[in-house]
Structure formats: structure tokens, C-alpha cells
PDB file of C-alpha atoms and ligand atoms in Angstrom:
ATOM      1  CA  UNK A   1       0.000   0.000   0.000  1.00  0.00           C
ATOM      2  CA  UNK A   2       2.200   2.768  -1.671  1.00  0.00           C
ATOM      3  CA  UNK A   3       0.032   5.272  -0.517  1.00  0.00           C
ATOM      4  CA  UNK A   4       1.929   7.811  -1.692  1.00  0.00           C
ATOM      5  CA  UNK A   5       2.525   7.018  -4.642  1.00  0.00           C
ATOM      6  CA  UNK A   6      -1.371   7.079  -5.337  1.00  0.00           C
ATOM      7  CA  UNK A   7      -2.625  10.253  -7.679  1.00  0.00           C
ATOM      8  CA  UNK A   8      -5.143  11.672  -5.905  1.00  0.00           C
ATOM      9  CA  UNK A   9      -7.680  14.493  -6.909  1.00  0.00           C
ATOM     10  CA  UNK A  10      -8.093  15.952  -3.438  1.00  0.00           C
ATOM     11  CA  UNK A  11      -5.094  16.835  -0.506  1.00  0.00           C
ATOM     12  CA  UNK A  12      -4.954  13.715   2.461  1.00  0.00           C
ATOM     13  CA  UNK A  13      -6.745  14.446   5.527  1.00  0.00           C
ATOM     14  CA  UNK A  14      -5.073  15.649   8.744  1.00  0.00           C
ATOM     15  CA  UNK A  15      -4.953  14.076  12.205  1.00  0.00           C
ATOM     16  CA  UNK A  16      -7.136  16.389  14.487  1.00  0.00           C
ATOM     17  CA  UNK A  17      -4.570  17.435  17.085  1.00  0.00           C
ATOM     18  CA  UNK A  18      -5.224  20.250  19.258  1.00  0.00           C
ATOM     19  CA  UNK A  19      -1.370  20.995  19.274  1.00  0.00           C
ATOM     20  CA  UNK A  20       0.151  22.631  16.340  1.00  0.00           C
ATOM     21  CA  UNK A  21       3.348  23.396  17.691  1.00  0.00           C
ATOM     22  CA  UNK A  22       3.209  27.414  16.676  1.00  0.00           C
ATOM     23  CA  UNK A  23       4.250  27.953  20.557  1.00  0.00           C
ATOM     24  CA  UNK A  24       6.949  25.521  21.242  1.00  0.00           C
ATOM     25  CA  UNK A  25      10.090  26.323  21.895  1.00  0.00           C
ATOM     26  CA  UNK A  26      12.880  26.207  18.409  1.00  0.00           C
ATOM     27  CA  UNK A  27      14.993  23.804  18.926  1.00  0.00           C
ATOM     28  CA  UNK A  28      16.906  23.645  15.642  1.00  0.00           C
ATOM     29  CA  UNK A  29      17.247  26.627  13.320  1.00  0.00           C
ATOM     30  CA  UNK A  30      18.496  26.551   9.741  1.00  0.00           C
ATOM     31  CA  UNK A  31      19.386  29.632   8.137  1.00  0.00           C
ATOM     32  CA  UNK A  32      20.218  30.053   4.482  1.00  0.00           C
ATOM     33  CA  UNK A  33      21.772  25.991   4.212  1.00  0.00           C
ATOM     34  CA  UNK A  34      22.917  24.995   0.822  1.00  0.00           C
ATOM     35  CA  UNK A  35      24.246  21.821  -0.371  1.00  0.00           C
ATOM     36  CA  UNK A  36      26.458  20.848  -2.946  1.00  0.00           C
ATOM     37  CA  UNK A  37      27.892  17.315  -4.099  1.00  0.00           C
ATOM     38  CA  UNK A  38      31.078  18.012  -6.037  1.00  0.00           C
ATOM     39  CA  UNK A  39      29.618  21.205  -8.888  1.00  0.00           C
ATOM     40  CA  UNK A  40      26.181  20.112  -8.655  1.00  0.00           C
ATOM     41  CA  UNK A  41      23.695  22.030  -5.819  1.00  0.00           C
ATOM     42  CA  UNK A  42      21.433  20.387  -4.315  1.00  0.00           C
ATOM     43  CA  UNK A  43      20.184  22.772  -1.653  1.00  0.00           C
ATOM     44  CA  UNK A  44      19.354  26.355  -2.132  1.00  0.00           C
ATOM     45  CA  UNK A  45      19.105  28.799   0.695  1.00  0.00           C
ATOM     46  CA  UNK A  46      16.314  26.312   3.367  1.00  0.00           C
ATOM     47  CA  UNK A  47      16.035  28.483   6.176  1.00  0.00           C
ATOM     48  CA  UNK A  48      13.552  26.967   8.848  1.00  0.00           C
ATOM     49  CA  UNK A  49      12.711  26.282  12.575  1.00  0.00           C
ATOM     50  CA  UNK A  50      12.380  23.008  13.992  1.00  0.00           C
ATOM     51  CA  UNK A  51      10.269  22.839  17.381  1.00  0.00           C
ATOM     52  CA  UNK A  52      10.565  21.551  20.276  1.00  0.00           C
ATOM     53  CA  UNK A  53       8.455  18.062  21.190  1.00  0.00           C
ATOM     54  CA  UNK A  54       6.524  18.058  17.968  1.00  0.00           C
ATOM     55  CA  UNK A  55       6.758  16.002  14.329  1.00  0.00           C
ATOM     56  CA  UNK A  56       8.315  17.828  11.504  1.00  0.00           C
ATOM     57  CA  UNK A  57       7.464  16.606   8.540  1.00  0.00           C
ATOM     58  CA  UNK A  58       9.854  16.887   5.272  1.00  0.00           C
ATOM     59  CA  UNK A  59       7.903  16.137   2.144  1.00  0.00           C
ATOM     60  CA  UNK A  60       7.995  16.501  -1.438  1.00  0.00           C
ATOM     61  CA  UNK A  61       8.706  14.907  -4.632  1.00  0.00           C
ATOM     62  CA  UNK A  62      11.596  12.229  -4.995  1.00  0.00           C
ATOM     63  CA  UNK A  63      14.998  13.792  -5.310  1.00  0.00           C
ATOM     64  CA  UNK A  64      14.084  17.292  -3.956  1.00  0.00           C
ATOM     65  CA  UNK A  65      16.909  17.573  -1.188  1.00  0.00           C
ATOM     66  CA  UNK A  66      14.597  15.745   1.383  1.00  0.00           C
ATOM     67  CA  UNK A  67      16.841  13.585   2.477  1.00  0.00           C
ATOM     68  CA  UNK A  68      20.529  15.896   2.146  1.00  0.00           C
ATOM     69  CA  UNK A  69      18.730  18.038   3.902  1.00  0.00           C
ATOM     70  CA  UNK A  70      17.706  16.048   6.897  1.00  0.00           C
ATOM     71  CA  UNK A  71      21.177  14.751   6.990  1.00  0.00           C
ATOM     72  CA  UNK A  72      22.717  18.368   7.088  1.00  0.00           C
ATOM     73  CA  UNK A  73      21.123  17.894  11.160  1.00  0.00           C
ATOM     74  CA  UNK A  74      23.585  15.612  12.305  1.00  0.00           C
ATOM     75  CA  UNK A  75      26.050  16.575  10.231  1.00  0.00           C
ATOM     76  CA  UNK A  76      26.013  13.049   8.321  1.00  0.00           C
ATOM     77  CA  UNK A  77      26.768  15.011   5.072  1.00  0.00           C
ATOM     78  CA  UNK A  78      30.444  15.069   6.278  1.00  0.00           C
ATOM     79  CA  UNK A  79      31.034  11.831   5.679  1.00  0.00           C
ATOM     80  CA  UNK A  80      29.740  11.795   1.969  1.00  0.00           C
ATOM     81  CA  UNK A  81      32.850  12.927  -0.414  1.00  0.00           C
ATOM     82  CA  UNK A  82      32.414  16.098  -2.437  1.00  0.00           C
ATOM     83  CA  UNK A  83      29.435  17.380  -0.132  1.00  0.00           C
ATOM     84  CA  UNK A  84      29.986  20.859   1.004  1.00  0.00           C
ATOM     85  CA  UNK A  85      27.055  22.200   3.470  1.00  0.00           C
ATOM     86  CA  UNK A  86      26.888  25.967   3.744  1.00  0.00           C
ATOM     87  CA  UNK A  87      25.046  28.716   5.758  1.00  0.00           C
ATOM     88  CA  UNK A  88      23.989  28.035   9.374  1.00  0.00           C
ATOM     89  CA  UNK A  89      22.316  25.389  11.414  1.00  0.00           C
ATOM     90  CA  UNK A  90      21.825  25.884  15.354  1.00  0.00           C
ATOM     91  CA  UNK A  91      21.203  23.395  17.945  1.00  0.00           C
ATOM     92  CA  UNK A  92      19.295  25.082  20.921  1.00  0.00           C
ATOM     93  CA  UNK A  93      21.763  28.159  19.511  1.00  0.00           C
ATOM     94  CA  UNK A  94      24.711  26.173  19.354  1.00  0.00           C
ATOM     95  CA  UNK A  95      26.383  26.217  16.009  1.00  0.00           C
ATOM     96  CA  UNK A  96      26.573  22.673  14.467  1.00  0.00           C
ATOM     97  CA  UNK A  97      29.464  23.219  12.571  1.00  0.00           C
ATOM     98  CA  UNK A  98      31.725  24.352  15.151  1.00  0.00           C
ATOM     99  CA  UNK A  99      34.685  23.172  14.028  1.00  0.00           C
ATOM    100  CA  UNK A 100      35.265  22.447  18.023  1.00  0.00           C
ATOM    101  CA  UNK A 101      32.232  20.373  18.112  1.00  0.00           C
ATOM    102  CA  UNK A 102      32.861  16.986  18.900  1.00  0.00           C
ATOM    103  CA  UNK A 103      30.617  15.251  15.786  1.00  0.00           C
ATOM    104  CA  UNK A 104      30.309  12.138  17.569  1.00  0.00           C
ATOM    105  CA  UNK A 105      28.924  13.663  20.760  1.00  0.00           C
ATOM    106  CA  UNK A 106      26.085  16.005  18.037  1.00  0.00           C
ATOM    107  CA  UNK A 107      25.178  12.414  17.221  1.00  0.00           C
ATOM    108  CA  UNK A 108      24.534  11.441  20.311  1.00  0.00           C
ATOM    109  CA  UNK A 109      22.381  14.575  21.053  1.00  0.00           C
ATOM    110  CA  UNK A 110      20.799  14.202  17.724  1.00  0.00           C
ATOM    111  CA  UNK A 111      20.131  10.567  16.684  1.00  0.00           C
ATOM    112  CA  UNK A 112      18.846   8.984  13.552  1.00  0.00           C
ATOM    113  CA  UNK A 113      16.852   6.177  12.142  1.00  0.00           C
ATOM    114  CA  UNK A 114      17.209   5.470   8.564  1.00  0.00           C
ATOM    115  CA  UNK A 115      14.936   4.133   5.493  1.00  0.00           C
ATOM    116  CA  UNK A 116      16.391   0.240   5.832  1.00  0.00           C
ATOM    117  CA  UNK A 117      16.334  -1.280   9.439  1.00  0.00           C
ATOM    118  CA  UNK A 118      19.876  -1.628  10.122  1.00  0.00           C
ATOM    119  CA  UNK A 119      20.502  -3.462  13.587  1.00  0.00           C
ATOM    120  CA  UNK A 120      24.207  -4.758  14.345  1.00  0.00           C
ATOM    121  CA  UNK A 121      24.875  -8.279  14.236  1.00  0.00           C
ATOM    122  CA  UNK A 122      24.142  -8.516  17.523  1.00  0.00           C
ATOM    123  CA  UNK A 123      21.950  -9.259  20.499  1.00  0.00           C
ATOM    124  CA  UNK A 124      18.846  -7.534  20.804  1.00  0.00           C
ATOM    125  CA  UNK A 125      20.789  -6.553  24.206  1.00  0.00           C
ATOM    126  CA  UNK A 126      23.505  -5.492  22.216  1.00  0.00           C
ATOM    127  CA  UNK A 127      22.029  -3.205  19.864  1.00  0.00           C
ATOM    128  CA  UNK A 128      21.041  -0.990  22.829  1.00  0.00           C
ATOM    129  CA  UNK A 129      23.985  -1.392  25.018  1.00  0.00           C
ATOM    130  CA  UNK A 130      26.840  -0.595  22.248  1.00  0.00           C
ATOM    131  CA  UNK A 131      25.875   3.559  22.341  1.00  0.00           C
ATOM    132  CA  UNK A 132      26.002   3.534  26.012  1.00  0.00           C
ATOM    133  CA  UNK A 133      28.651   2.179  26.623  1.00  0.00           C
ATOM    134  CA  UNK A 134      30.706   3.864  24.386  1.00  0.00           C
ATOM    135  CA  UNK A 135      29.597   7.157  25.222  1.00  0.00           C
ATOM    136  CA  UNK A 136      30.270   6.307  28.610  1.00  0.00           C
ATOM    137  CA  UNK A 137      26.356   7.007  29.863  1.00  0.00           C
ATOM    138  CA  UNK A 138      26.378   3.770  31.590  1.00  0.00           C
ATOM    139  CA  UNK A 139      29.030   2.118  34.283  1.00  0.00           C
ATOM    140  CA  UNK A 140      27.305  -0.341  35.846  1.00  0.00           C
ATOM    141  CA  UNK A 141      26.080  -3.597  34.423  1.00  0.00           C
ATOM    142  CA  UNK A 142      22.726  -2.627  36.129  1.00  0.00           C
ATOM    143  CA  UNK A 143      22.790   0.940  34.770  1.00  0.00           C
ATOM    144  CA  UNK A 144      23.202  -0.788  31.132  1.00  0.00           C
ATOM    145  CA  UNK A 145      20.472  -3.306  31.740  1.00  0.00           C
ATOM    146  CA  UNK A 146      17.943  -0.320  33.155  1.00  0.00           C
ATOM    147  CA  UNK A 147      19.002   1.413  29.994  1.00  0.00           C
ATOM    148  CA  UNK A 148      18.028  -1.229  28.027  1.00  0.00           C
ATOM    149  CA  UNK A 149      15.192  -2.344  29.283  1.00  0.00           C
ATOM    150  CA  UNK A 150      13.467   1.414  29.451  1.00  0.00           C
ATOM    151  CA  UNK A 151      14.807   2.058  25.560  1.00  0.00           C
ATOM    152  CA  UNK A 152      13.061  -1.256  24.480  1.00  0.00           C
ATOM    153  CA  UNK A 153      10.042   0.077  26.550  1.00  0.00           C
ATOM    154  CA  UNK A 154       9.765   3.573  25.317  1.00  0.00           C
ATOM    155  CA  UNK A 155      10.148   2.007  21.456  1.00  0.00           C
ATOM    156  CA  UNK A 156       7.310  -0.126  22.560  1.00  0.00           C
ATOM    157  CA  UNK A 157       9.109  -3.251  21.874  1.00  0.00           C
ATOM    158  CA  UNK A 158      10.272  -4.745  25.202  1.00  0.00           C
ATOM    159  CA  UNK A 159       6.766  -6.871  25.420  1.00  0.00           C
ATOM    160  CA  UNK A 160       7.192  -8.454  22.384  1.00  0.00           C
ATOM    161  CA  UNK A 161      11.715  -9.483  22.394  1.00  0.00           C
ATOM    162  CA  UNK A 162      12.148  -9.830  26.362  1.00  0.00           C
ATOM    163  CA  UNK A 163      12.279 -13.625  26.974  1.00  0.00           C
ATOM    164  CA  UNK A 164      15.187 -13.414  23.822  1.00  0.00           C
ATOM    165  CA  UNK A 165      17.205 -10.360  24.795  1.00  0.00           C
ATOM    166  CA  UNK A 166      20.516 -12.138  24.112  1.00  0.00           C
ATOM    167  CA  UNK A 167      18.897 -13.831  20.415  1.00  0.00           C
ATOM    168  CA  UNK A 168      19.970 -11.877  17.400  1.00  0.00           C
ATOM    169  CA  UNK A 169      18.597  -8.626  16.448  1.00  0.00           C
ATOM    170  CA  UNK A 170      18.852  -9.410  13.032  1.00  0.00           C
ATOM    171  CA  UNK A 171      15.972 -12.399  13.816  1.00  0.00           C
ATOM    172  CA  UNK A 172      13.457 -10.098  14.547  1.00  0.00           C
ATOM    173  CA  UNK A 173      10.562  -8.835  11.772  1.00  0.00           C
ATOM    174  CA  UNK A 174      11.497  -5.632   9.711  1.00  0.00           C
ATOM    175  CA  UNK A 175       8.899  -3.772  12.054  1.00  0.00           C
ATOM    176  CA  UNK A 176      10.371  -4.616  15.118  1.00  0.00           C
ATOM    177  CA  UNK A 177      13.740  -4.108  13.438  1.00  0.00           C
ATOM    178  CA  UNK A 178      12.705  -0.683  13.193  1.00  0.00           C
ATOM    179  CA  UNK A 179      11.333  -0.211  16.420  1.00  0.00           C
ATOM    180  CA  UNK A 180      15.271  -1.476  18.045  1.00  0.00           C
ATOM    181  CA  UNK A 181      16.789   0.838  16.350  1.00  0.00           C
ATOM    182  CA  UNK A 182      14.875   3.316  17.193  1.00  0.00           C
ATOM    183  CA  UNK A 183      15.379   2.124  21.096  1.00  0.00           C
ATOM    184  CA  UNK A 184      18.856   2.082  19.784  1.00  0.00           C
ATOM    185  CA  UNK A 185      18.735   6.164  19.114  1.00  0.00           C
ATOM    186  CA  UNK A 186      16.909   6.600  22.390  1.00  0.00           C
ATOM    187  CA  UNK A 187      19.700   5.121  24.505  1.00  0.00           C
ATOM    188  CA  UNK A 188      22.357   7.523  24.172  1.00  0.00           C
ATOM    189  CA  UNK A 189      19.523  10.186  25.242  1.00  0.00           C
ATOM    190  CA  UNK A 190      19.193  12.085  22.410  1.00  0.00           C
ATOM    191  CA  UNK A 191      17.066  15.266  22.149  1.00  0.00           C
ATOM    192  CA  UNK A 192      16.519  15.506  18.635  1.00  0.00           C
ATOM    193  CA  UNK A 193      15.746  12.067  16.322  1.00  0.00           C
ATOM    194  CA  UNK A 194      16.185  12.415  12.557  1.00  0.00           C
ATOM    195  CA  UNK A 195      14.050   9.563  10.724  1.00  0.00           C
ATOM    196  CA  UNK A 196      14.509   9.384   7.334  1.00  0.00           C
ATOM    197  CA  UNK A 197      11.111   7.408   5.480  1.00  0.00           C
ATOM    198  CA  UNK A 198      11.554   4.755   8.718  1.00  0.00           C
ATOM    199  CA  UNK A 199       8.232   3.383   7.161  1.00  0.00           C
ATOM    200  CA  UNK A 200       8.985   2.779   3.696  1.00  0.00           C
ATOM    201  CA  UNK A 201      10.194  -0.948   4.238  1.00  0.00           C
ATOM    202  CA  UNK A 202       7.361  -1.700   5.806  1.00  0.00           C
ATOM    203  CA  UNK A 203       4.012  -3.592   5.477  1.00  0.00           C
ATOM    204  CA  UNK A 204       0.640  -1.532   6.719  1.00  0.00           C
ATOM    205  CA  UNK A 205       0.769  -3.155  10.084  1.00  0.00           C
ATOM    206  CA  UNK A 206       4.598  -2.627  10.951  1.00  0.00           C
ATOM    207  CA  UNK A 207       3.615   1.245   9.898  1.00  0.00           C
ATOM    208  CA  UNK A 208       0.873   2.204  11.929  1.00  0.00           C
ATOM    209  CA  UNK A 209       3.000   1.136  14.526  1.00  0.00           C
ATOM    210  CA  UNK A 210       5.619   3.078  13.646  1.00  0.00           C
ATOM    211  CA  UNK A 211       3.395   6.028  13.635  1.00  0.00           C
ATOM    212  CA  UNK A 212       1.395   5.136  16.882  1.00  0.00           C
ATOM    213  CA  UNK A 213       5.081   4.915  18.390  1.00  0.00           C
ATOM    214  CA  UNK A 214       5.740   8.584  16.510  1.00  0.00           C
ATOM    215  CA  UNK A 215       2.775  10.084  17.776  1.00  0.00           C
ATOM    216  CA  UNK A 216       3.997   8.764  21.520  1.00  0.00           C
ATOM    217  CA  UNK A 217       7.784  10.106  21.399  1.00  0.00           C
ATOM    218  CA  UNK A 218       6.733  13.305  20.420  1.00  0.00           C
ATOM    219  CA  UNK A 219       6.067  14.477  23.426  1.00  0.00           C
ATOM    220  CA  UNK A 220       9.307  14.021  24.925  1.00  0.00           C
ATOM    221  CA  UNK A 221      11.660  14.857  21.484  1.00  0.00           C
ATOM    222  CA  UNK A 222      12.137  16.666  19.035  1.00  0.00           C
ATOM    223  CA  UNK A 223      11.301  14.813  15.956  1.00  0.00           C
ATOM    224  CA  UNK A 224      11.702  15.403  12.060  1.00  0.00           C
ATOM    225  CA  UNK A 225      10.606  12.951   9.997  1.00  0.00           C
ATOM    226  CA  UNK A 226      10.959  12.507   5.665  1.00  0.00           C
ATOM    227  CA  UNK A 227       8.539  10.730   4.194  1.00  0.00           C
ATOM    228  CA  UNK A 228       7.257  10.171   0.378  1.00  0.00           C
ATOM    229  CA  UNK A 229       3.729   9.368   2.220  1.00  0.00           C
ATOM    230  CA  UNK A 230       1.400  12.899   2.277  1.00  0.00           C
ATOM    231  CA  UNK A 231      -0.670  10.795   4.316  1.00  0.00           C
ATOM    232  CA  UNK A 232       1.901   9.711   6.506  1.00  0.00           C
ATOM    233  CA  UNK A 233       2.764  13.307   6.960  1.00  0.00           C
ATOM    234  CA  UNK A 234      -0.566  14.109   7.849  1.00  0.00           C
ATOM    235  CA  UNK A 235      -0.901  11.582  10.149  1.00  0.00           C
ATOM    236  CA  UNK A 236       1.875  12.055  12.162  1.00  0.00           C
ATOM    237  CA  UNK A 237       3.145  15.407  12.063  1.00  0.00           C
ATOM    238  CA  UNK A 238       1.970  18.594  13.365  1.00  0.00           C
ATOM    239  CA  UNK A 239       4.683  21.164  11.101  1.00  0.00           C
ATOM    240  CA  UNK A 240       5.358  20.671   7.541  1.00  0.00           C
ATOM    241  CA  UNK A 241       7.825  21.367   5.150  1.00  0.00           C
ATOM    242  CA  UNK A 242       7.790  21.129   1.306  1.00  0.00           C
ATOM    243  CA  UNK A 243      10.579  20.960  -1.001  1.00  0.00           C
ATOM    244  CA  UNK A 244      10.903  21.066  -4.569  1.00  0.00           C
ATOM    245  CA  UNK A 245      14.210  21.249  -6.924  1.00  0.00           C
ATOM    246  CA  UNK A 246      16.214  21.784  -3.994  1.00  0.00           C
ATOM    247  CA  UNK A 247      14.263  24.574  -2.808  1.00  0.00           C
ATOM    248  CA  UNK A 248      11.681  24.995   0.659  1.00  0.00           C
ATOM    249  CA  UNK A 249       9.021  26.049  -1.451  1.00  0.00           C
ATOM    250  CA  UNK A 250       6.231  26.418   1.981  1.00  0.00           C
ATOM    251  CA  UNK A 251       6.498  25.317   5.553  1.00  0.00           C
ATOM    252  CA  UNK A 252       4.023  25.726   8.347  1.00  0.00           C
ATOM    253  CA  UNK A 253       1.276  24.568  10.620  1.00  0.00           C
ATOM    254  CA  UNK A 254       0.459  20.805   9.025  1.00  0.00           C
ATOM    255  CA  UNK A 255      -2.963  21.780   8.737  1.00  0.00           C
ATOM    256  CA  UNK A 256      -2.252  24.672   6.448  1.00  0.00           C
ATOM    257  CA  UNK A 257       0.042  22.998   4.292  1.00  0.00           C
ATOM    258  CA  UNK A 258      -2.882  20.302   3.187  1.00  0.00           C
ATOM    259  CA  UNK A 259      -6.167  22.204   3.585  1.00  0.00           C
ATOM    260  CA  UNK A 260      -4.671  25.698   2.191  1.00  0.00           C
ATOM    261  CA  UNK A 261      -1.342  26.095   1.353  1.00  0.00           C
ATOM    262  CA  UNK A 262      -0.313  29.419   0.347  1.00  0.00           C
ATOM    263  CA  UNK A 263       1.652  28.316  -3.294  1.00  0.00           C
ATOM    264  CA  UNK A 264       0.522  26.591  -6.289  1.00  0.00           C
ATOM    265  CA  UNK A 265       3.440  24.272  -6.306  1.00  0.00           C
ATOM    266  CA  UNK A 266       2.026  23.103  -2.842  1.00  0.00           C
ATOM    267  CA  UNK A 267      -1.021  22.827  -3.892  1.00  0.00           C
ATOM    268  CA  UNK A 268      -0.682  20.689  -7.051  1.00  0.00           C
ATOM    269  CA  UNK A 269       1.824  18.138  -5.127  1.00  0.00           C
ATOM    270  CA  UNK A 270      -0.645  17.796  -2.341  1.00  0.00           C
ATOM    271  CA  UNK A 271      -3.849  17.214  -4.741  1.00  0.00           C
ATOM    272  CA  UNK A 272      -1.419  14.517  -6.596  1.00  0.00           C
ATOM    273  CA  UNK A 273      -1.093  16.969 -10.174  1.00  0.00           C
ATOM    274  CA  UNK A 274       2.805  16.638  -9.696  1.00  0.00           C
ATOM    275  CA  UNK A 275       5.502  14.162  -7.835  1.00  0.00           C
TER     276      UNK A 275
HETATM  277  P1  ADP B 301      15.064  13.205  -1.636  1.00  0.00           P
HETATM  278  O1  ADP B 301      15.421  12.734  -0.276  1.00  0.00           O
HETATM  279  O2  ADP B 301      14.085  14.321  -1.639  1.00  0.00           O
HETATM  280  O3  ADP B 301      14.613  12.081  -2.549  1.00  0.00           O
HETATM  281  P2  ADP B 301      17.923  13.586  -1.974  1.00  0.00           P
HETATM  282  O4  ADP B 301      18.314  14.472  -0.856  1.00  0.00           O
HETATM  283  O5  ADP B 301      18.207  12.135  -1.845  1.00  0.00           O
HETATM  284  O6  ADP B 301      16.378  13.826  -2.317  1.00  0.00           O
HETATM  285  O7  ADP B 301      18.612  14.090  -3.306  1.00  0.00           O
HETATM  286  C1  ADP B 301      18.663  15.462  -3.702  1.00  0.00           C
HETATM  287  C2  ADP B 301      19.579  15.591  -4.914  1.00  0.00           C
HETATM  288  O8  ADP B 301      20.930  15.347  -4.501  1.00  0.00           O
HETATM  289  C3  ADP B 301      19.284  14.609  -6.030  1.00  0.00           C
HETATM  290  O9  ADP B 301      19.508  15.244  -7.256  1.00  0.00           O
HETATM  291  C4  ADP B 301      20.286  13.506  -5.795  1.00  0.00           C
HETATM  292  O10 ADP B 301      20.628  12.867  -6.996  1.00  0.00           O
HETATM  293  C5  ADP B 301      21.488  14.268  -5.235  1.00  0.00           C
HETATM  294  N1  ADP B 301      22.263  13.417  -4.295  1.00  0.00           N
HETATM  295  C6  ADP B 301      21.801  12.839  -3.158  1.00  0.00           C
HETATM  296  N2  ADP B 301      22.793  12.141  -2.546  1.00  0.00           N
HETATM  297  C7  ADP B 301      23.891  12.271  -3.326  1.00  0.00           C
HETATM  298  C8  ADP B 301      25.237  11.796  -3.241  1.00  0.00           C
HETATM  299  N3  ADP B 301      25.645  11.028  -2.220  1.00  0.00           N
HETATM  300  N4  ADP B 301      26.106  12.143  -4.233  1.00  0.00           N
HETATM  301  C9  ADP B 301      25.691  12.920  -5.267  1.00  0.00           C
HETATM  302  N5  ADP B 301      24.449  13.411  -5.401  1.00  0.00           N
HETATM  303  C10 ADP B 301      23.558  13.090  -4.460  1.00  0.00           C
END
């Protein structure tokens, strides 16, 4: 169920929330951020605010900077040869790409989930406990194990893998796959989560899952999401942003971007005339 691939005649509907996330605090703030990869540019001037314990939603057609962009966050662009990332991109004011920074310590603070479930060959245990432990977080055995055990909780997993902790993450269903590696993120206590289309190897089932989980986290992170679903967008986010060519063509409330966006381009991805 591609859903959004699907032409459609009429803009997907939005999840009543009472919360739009107009009042909550920025925590991450873009300012004029252009990408290149070796002489071609990718990005051009995306200037936005991220808030605080809400969804952001990315969303646009295939190959519109979506994804570079979300990686400019966590600075994952730096280790992609030939990409240059200009302009400015603040964490709670902090500048990213402080040359002081320490990048490994950003990506603890801001975590990511990616398109293909991607657990270490490891334990279930072990998926969790590797960040920790390396970032120092935990030095106990029984501060790893709370760790563990609360990450698995909060992904909404633990029910479902806790008589086979020490089994193979690898053994587990693509959905659950997902949902470790999101506890995965989670265990180095990160404020911000990146998730780059975390649905889109999915079945239905796995998804709404996903997004129930989504819905959940939001109100203790910051969370931008990119998706190729409109209706996953809808669903789950409550601030959305739409690129085209490499360009933020419109971001704002989710609401307004799918019941009355203020450009045409909007408009005609949204009702399914382009994308
Ligand atoms: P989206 O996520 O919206 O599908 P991407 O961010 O993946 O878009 O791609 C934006 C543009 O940057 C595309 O033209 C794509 O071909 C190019 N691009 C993405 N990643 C790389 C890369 N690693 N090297 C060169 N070009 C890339």
C-alpha cells in the first residue's frame, strides 16, 4: 500500500490534534543551508525552525533535497565525499558546525533512524547497550540493563523481544527491526531524532506502529521525519515542510500545508497533479 505514490484528486486528511506546535520552543534553526555534491547544488538557501516536542514533517517529490537536507542535522553530510554544506544550522543556539564540536557527541544529542532497518549483528541486548557504553552514559552492568530495558520500553518493543534479549537482532521482523533501532537512538539520550522514510520498508501493520510509536515520542523529542507518504505526513506530524528542486518552497502549521497552502506548487503536489 504505496500510498503515496497514489494520484489523488483531493489533498490527504489531517490528524485532528489540538497541538500545532506554533508555541513551542525552536529547537533547531536553519538559516540560508545549501548543499552541494562536487559542482552540482542540491540545496538552495532552506532556512527553517524546527520545534521543540513536535513532528516535523519533510515532504515533497523524490529527489528534492529531502533527504541531504535532513542529513545536514547531524552533520552526516560530512562523511559523503564532495558534499559541502553551507550557511547556518543551530542546535538550541549552538552552532553545528563548530569546528570544536565533537561530531560524535552532536550524534549522540541528535540521533537517527534510517529508510532500511539496520541493527548490528548482535543481540537484541547489544544493539542498545553498544551507544552507552561507548559514550560512557552507563558504568554499571545494572545501569546498562535499566538502559536497556526502558529504551526497548519507550520504542514499545520490550513486550514483544524480552524472553530473547541475548537472540539476534537481526531475527526479529522488519517492524520490530525498526522499532530497536529506534530504542537504539533513544539510549544515548538524544534530544533531537532524525528519521529518514523509517516506514517505507514496511508492510501496513509494521507502519501504523511506527506512527502510533511517533505520535507517543513526540512528546518528549524533538522529531523530524521525511517521508514520500502525504498521508503519513498528515498523520503524524503537526509542522510541515515542502521541497521542490532543492528549494523549501512552503512550511508551516500541518494543517495549512494540506487544507490551504499558500503556493501553487504546494497545492498541485498535495492534490497529486505533480511528484
Ligand atoms: P530526496 O530525499 O528528496 O529524494 P535527496 O536528498 O536524496 O532527495 O537528493 C537530492 C539531490 O541530490 C538529487 O539530485 C540527488 O541525486 C542528489 N544526491 C543525493 N545524494 C547524493 C550523493 N551522495 N552524491 C551525489 N548526489 C547526491
Amino acid at each position: 500500500m504505496m500510498a503515496g505514490k497514489v494520484k489523488m484528486t483531493q489533498a490527504p486528511e489531517v490528524a485532528a490534534t489540538a497541538d500545532d506546535a506554533t508555541n513551542h520552543p525552536i529547537r533547531v534553526q536553519t538559516k540560508d543551508v545549501t548543499v552541494h555534491y562536487g559542482a552540482k547544488q542540491a540545496l538552495f538557501g532552506v532556512s527553517i525552525d524546527i520545534p521543540d516536542r513536535a513532528v516535523t514533517a519533510f515532504i515533497g517529490p523524490s529527489g528534492c533535497g529531502k533527504s541531504t537536507f535532513l542529513r545536514c542535522i547531524n552533520r552526516m553530510n560530512d562523511t559523503i565525499e564532495g558534499c559541502r554544506v553551507g550557511g547556518n544550522i543551530t542546535l538550541d543556539g549552538d552552532d553545528i558546525y563548530n569546528p570544536a564540536l565533537d561530531v560524535v557527541e552532536l550524534r549522540a544529542r541528535i540521533g537517527m533512524v534510517f529508510q532500511k532497518p539496520n541493527p548490528f549483528p548482535k543481540s537484541i541486548f547489544e544493539n542498545v547497550a553498544y551507544g552507552p557504553r561507548i559514550h560512557g552514559i552507563a558504568k554499571s552492568k545494572t545501569d546498562i540493563e535499566e538502559i536497556v530495558v526502558s529504551s526497548l520500553r519507550r520504542a514499545g518493543l520490550f513486550d514483544e523481544v524480552k524472553d530473547r534479549l541475548h537472540e539476534p537482532g537481526t531475527g526479529l521482523s522488519g517492524g520490530q527491526q525498526q522499532r530497536l533501532c529506534i530504542a537504539r537512538a533513544m539510549a544515548v539520550g538524544p534530544e533531537v531524532i532524525l528519521m529518514d522514510e523509517p516506514c517505507s520498508a514496511l508492510d501496513p501493520i509494521a507502519t501504523a506502529i511506527i506512527e502510533e510509536l511517533i505520535d507517543e515520542l513526540r512528546a518528549n523529542y524533538t522529531i523530524v521525519i521525511v517521508t514520500h507518504s502525504m498521508q503519513q505526513a498528515a498523520r503524524v506530524s503537526q509542522k510541515t515542510a515542502f521541497f521542490h528542486l532543492g528549494n523549501l518552497i512552503e512550511v508551516g502549521k500541518t494543517e495549512d500545508i494540506f487544507t490551504n497552502p499558500a503556493h501553487k506548487q504546494t497545492q498541485d503536489y498535495i492534490t497529486g497533479r505533480i511528484g
